[in-house]
CSV table of C-alpha atoms in Angstrom, one decimal:
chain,number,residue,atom,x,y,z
A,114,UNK,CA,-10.3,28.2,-6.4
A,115,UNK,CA,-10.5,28.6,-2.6
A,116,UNK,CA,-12.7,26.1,-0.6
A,117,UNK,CA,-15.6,26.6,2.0
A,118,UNK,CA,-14.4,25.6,6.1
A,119,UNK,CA,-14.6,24.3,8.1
A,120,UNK,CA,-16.3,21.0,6.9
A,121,UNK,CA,-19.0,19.1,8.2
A,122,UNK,CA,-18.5,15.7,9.6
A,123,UNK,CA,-20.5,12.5,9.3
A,124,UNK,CA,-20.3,11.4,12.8
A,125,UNK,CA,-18.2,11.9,16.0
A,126,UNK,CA,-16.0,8.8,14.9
A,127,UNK,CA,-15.4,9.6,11.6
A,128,UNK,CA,-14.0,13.1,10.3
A,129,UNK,CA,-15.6,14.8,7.2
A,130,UNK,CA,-14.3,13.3,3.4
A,131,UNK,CA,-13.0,16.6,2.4
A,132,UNK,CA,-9.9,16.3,4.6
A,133,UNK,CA,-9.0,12.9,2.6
A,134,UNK,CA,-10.2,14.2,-1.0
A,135,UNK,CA,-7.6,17.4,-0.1
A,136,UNK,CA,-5.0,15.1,1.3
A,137,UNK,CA,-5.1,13.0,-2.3
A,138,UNK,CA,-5.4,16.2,-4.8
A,139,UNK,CA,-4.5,19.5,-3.0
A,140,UNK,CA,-2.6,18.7,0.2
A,141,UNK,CA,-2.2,22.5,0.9
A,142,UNK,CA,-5.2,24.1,0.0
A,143,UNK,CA,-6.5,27.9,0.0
A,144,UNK,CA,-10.0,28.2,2.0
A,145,UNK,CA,-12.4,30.5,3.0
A,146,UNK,CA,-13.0,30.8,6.6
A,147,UNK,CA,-16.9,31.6,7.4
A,148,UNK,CA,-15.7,35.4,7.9
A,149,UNK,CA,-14.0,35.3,4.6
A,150,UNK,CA,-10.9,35.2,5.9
A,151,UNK,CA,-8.4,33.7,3.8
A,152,UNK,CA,-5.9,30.6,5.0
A,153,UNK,CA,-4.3,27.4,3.6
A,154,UNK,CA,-5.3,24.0,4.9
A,155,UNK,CA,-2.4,21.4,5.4
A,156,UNK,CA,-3.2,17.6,5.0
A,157,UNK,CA,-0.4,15.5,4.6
A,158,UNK,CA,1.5,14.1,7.8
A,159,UNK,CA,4.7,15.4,6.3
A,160,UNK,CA,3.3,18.8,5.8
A,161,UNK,CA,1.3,18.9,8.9
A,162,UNK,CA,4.6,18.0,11.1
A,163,UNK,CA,6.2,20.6,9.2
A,164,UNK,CA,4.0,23.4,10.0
A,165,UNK,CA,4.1,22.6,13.8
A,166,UNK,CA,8.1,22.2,13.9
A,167,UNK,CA,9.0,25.2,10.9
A,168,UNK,CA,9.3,28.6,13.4
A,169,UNK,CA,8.3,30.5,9.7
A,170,UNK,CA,5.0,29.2,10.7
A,171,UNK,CA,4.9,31.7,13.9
A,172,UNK,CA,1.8,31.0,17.0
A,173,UNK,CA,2.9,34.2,18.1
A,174,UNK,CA,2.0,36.3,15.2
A,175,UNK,CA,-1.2,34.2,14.8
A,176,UNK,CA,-2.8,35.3,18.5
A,177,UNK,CA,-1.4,39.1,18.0
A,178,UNK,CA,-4.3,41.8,17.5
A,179,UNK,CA,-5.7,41.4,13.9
A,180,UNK,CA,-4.6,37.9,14.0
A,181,UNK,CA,-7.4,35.2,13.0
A,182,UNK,CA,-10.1,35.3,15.9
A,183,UNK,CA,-10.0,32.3,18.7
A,184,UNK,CA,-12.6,31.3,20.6
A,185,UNK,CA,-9.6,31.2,23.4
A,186,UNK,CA,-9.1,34.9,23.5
A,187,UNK,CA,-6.4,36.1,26.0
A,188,UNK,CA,-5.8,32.4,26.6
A,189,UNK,CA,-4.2,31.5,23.6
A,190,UNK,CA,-2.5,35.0,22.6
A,191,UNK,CA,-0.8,35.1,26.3
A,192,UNK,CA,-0.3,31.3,27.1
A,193,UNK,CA,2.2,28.9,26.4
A,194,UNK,CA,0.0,27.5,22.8
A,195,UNK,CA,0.1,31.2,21.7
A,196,UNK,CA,3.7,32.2,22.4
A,197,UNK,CA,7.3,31.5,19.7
A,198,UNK,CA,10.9,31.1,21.4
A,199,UNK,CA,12.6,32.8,23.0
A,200,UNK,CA,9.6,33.8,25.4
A,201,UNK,CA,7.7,30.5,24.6
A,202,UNK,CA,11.1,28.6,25.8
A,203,UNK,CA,11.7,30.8,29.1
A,204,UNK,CA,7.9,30.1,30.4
A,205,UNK,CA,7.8,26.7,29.1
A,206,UNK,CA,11.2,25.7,31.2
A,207,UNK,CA,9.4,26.9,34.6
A,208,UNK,CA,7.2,24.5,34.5
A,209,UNK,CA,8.7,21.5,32.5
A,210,UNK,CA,10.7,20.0,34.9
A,211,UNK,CA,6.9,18.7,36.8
A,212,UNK,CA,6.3,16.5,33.6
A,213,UNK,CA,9.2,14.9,32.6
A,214,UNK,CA,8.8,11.0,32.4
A,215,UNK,CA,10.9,10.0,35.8
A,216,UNK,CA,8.4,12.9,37.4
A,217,UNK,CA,5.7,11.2,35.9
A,218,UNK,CA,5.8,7.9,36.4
A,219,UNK,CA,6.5,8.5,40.4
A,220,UNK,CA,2.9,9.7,40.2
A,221,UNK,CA,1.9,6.3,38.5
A,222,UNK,CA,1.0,4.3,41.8
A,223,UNK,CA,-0.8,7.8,43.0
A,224,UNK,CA,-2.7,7.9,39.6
A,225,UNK,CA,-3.6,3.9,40.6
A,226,UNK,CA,-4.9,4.6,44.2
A,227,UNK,CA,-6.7,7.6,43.1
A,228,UNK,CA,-8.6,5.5,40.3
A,229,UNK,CA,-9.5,2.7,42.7
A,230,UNK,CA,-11.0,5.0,44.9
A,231,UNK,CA,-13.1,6.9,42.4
A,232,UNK,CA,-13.9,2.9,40.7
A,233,UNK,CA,-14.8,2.1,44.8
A,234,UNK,CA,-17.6,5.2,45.3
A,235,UNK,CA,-19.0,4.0,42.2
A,236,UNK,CA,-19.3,0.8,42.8
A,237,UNK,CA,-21.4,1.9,46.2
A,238,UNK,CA,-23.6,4.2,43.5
A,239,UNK,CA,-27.3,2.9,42.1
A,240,UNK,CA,-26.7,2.4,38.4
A,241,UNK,CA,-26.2,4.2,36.2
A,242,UNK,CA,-23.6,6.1,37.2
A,243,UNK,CA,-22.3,9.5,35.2
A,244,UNK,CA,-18.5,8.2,34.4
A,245,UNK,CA,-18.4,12.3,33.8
A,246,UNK,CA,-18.8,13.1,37.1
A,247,UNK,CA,-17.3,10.1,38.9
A,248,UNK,CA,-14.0,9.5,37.6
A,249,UNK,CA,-12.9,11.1,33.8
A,250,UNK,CA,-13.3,14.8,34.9
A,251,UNK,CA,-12.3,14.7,38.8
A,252,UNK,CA,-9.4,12.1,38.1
A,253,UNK,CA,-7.3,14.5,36.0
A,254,UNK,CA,-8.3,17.8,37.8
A,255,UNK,CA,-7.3,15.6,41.2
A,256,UNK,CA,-3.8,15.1,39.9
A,257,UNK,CA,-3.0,18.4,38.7
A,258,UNK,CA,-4.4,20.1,41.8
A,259,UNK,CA,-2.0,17.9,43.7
A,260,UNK,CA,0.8,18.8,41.7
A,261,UNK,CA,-0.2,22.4,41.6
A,262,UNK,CA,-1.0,22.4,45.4
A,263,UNK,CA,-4.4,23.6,44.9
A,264,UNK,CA,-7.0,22.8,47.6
A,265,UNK,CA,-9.7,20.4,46.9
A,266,UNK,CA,-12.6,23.0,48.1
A,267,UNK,CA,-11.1,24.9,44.8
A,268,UNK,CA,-12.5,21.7,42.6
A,269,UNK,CA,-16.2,23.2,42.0
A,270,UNK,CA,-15.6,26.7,41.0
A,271,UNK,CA,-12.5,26.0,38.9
A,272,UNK,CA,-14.4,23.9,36.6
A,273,UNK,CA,-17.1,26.7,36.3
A,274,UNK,CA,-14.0,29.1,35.5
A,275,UNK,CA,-12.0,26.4,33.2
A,276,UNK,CA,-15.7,26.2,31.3
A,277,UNK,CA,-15.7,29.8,30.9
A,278,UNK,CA,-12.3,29.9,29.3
A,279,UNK,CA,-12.6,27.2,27.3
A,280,UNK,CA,-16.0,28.4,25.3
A,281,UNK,CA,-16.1,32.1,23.3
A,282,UNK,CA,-14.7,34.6,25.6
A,283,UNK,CA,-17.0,37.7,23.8
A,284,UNK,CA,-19.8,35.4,24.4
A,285,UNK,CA,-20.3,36.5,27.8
A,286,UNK,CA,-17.3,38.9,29.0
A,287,UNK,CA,-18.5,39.0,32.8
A,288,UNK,CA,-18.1,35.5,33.1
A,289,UNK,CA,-14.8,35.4,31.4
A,290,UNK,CA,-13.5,38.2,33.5
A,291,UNK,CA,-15.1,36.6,36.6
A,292,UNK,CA,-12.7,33.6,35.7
A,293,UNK,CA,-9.3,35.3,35.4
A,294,UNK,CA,-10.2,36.8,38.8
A,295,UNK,CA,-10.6,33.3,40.3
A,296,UNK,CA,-7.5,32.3,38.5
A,297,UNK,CA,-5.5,34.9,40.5
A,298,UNK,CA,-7.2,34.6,44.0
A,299,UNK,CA,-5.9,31.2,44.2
A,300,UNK,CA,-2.2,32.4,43.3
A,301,UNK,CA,-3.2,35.2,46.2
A,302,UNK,CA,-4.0,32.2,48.3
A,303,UNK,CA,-1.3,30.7,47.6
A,304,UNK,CA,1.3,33.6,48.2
A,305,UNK,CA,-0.4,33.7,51.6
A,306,UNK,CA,0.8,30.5,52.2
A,307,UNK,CA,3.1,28.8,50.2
A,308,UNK,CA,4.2,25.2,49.9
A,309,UNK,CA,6.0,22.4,48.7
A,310,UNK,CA,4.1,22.1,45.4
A,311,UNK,CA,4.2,23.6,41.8
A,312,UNK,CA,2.1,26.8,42.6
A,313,UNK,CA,4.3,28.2,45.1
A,314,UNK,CA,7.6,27.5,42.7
A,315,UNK,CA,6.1,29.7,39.7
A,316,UNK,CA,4.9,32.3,42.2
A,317,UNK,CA,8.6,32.0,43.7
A,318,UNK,CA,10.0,32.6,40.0
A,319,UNK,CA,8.0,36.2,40.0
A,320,UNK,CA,8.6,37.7,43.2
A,321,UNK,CA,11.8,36.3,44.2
A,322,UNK,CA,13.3,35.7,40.7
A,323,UNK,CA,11.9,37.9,38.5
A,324,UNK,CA,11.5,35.5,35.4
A,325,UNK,CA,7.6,36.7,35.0
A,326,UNK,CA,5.4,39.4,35.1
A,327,UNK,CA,2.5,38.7,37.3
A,328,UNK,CA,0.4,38.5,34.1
A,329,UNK,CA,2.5,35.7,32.7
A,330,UNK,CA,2.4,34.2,35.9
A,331,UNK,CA,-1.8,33.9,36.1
A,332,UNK,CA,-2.3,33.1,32.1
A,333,UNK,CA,0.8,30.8,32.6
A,334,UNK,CA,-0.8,29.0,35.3
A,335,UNK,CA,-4.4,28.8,33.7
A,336,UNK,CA,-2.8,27.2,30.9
A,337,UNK,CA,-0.7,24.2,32.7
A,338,UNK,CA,-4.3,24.1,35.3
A,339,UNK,CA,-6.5,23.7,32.6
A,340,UNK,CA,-4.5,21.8,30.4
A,341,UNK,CA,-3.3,19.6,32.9
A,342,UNK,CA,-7.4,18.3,33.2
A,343,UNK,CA,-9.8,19.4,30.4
A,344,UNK,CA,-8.1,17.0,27.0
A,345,UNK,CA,-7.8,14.4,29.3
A,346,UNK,CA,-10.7,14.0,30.6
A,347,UNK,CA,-12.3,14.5,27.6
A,348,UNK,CA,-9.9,11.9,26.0
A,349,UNK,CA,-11.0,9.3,28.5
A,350,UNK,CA,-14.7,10.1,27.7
A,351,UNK,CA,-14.0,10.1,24.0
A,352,UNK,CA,-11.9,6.8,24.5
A,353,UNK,CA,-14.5,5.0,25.9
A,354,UNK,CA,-17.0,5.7,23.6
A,355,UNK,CA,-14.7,4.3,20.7
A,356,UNK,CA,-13.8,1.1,22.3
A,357,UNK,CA,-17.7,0.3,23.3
A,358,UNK,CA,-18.7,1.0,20.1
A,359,UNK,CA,-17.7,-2.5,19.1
A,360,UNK,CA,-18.0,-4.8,21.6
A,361,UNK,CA,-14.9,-6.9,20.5
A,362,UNK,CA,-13.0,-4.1,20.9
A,363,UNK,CA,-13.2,-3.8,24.8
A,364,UNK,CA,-13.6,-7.5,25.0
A,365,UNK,CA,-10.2,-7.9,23.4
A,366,UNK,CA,-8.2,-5.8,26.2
A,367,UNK,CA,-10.2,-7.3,28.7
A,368,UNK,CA,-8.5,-10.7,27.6
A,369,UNK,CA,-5.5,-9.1,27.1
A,370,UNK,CA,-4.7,-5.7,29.1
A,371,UNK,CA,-1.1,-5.7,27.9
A,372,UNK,CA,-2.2,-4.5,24.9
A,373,UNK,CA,-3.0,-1.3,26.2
A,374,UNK,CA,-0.4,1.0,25.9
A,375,UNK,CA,-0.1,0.2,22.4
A,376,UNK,CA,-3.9,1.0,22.7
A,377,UNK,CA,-3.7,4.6,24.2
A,378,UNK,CA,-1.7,5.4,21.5
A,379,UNK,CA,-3.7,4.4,18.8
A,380,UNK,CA,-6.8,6.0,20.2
A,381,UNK,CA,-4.9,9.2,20.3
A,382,UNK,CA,-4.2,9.0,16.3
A,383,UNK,CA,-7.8,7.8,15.5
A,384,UNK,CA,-10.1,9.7,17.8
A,385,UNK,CA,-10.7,13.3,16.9
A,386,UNK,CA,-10.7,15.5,20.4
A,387,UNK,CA,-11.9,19.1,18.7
A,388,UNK,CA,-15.2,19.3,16.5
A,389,UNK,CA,-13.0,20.7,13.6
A,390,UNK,CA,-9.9,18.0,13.9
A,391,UNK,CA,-7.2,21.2,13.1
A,392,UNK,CA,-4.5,22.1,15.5
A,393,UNK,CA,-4.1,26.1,16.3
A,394,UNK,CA,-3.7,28.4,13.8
A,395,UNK,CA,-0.4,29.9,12.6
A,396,UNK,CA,1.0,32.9,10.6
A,397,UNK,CA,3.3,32.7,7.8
A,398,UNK,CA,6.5,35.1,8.8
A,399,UNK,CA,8.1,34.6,5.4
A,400,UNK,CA,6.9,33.3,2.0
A,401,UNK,CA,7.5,29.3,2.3
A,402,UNK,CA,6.9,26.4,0.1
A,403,UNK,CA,5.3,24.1,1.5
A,404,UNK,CA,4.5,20.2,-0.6
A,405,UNK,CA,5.4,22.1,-3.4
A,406,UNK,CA,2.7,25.2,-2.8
A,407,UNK,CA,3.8,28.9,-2.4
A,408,UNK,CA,2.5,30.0,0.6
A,409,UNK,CA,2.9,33.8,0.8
A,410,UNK,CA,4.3,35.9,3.8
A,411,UNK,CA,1.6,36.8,6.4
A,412,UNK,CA,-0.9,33.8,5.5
A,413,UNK,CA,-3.2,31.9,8.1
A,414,UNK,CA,-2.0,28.4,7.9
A,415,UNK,CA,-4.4,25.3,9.5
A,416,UNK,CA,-2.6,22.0,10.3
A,417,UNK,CA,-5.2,19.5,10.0
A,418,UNK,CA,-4.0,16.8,12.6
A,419,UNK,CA,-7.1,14.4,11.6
A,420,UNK,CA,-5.8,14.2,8.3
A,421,UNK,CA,-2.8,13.7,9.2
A,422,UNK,CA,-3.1,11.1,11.6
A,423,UNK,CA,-5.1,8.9,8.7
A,424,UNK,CA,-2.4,9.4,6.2
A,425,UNK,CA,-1.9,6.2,4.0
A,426,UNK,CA,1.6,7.3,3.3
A,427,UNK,CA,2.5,6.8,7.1
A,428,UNK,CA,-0.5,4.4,8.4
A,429,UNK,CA,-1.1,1.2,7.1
A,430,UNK,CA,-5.0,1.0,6.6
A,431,UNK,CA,-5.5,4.3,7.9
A,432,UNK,CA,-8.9,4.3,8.5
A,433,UNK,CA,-9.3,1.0,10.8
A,434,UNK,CA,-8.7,1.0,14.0
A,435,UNK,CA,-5.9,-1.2,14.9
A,436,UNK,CA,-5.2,-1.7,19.0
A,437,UNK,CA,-2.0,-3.4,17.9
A,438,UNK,CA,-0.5,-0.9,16.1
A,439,UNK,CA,2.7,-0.8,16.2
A,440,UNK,CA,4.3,1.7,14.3
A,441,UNK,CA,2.7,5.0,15.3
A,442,UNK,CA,4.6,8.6,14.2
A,443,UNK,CA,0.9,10.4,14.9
A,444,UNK,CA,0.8,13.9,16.2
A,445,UNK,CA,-2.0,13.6,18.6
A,446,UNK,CA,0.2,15.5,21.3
A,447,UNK,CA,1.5,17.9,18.3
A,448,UNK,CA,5.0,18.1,17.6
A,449,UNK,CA,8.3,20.7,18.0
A,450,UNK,CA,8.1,23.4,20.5
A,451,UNK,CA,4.4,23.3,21.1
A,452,UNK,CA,4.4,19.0,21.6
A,453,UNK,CA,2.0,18.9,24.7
A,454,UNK,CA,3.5,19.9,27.7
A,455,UNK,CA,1.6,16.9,29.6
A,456,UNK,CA,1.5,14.5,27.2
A,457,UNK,CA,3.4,11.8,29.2
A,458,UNK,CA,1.3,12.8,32.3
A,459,UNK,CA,-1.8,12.2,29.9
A,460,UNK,CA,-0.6,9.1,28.4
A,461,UNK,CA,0.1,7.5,31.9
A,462,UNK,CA,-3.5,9.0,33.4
A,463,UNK,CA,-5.2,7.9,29.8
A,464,UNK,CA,-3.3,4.3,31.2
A,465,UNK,CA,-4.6,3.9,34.5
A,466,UNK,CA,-7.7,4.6,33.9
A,467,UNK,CA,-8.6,1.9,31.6
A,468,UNK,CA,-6.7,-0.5,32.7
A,469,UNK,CA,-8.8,0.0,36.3
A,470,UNK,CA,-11.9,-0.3,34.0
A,471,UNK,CA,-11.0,-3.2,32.2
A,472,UNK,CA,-9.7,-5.1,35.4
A,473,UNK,CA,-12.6,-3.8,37.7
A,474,UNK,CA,-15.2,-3.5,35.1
A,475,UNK,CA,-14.9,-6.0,32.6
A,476,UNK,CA,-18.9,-5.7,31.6
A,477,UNK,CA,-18.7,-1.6,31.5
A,478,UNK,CA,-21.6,-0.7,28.8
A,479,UNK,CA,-23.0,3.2,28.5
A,480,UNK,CA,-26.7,2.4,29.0
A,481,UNK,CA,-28.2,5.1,26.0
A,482,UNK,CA,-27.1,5.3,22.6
A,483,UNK,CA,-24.1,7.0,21.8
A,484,UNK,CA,-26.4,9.7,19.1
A,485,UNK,CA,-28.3,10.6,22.5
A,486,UNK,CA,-25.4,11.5,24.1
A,487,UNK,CA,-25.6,15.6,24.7
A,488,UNK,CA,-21.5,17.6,23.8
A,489,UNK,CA,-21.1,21.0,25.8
A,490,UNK,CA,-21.8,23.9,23.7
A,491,UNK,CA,-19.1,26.2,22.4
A,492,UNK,CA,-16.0,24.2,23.6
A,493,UNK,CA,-12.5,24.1,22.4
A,494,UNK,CA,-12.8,20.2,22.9
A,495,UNK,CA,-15.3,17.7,22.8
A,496,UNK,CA,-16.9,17.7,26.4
A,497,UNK,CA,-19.5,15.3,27.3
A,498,UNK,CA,-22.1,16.5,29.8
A,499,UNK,CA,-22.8,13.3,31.2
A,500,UNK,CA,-21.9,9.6,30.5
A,501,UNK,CA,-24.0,7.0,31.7
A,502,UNK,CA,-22.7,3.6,32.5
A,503,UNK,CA,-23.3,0.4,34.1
A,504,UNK,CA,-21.4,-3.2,34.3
């Protein structure tokens, strides 16, 4: 008997009771996706990491035409999350090298200065101030631009052409097309006058090198841009939210911000960052057993990383948050091929940021309830409009 999904959750902390009752009685289940398309949900943490590492489970074949429908049209089917080796592995190594740990941490004390600057203009605001618009969404897009060599003046309308591709591309073509044209007038602008920086290296790569078409080169670039600000800044929204919503929480890395990396990584295996809590899609290429289920050839496979990262067979007490977690296999950054690209970049960002917060702001509150709090509309992520806080 095939199941109804997705599944409704109770709240924004807590992901729906389906995904545990699957994970205990049908760990790979068939469903019914609201178009009636068939697929099998995944549930346990062994099975999930299997799906994302096991190349029979193809992201390739999953984006091609008459492949399960995305709400990330050409931006999944033509990026690095919609790609298999060898193509995913050629793309992926032009742009790896700017996120390797030693890269990243020699942006730490940049990370730092740019935090304290943010922290500074809002300190010199009248409170509330939106933590949206003052720090969790210019922080990351700051960094990456810097990386990437992208002028600030580029700040406003990027994030109207990064909201465009991250909602439903069919829900208003002109904009999404209006997007992808941005997209490549700053790699035109940046042709005209390259530089030290990221940008001018992939554009190097097509016209000197010939390791991309100039179509791999834009969706390429959209990707690492996008990805490079939009989970994180949504991760430090999220973040926050989670830690204020017990006081003794926050109050307990105040007294002790040590704690925090340890932190990070627990809020990245508790907090759910998409509405569904399901990692991308994948096609079966080949029939493949999978916790002791046939799958057949051709099927639409969903790794549910929420499950997964409240396993009881690999978390102690799941379900409770624990700051001092320790041991901490969770696949918030995925895992094999398609592990996050940034996700040392994030984890260091994710890093800075509250511990800035929690030296500099030891009294941060948000000053309405967290149910009044409104989400963007048709995002790939949860995206806060605004966040008001005080201290």
């Amino acid at each position: 008997m095939s199941v109804s999904y997705p599944f409704t959750a109770p709240s924004m902390h807590e992901p729906a009771p389906e995904f545990g009752e699957l994970r205990e009685k049908c760990p790979v289940a068939a469903v019914t996706l609201p178009d009636g398309t068939p697929a099998w949900l995944v549930t346990r943490h062994e099975d999930v990491r299997q799906v994302l590492v096991d190349p029979r489970f193809s992201r390739a074949a999953a984006t091609a035409p008459g492949g399960p429908e995305s709400e990330l049209g050409a931006l999944t089917s033509e990026s690095l999350i919609g790609l298999d080796p060898p193509r995913h592995t050629r793309l992926r190594r032009l742009v790896a090298g700017a996120f390797t740990p030693k890269r990243v941490e020699r942006l730490r004390p940049r990370v730092a200065e740019l935090v304290d600057g943010m922290i500074d203009v809002m300190e010199g605001m009248p409170r509330p101030v939106d933590l949206v618009a003052n720090l969790s969404m210019p922080l990351p897009v700051q960094v990456i631009f810097e990386m990437f060599g992208v002028s600030p003046a580029d700040r406003d309308p990027f994030l109207r052409w990064s909201a465009a591709l991250m909602g439903k591309w069919d829900q208003d073509p002109e904009r999404t097309r209006a997007a992808l044209d941005g997209f490549a007038g700053l790699i035109a602008a940046k042709r005209a006058a390259p530089a030290d920086d990221m940008l001018t290296a992939l554009i190097a790569a097509r016209d000197e090198e010939d390791q991309l078409t100039e179509r791999e080169l834009v969706m390429l670039c959209i990707g690492v841009l996008i990805g490079g600000h939009e989970t994180t800044a949504n991760q430090i929204n999220l973040f926050l939210l989670t830690l204020l919503r017990e006081r003794d929480r926050w109050e307990r890395l105040v007294a002790d911000p040590d704690a925090l990396p340890r932190a990070v990584e627990e809020l990245l295996r508790y907090v759910q960052l998409g509405d569904s809590g399901v990692g991308q899609v994948r096609l079966t290429t080949e029939e493949v057993t999978l916790g002791g289920t046939v799958i057949p050839a051709g099927a639409a496979v969903l790794p549910a990383m929420v499950a997964a990262n409240r396993d009881p067979a690999v978390f102690a007490d799941p379900d409770r948050l624990d700051l001092a977690r320790a041991d901490n296999p969770h696949l918030g950054f995925g895992a094999g091929v398609h592990y996050c690209l940034g996700a040392q970049l994030a984890r260091m960002e994710l890093q800075e940021v509250l511990a800035a917060l929690l030296r500099r702001m030891p009294g941060l509150r948000i000053t309405v309830p967290q149910e009044e709090l409104r989400f963007k509309f048709g995002m790939a992520v949860r995206s806060l409009e605004t966040l008001p806080v005080t201290w």
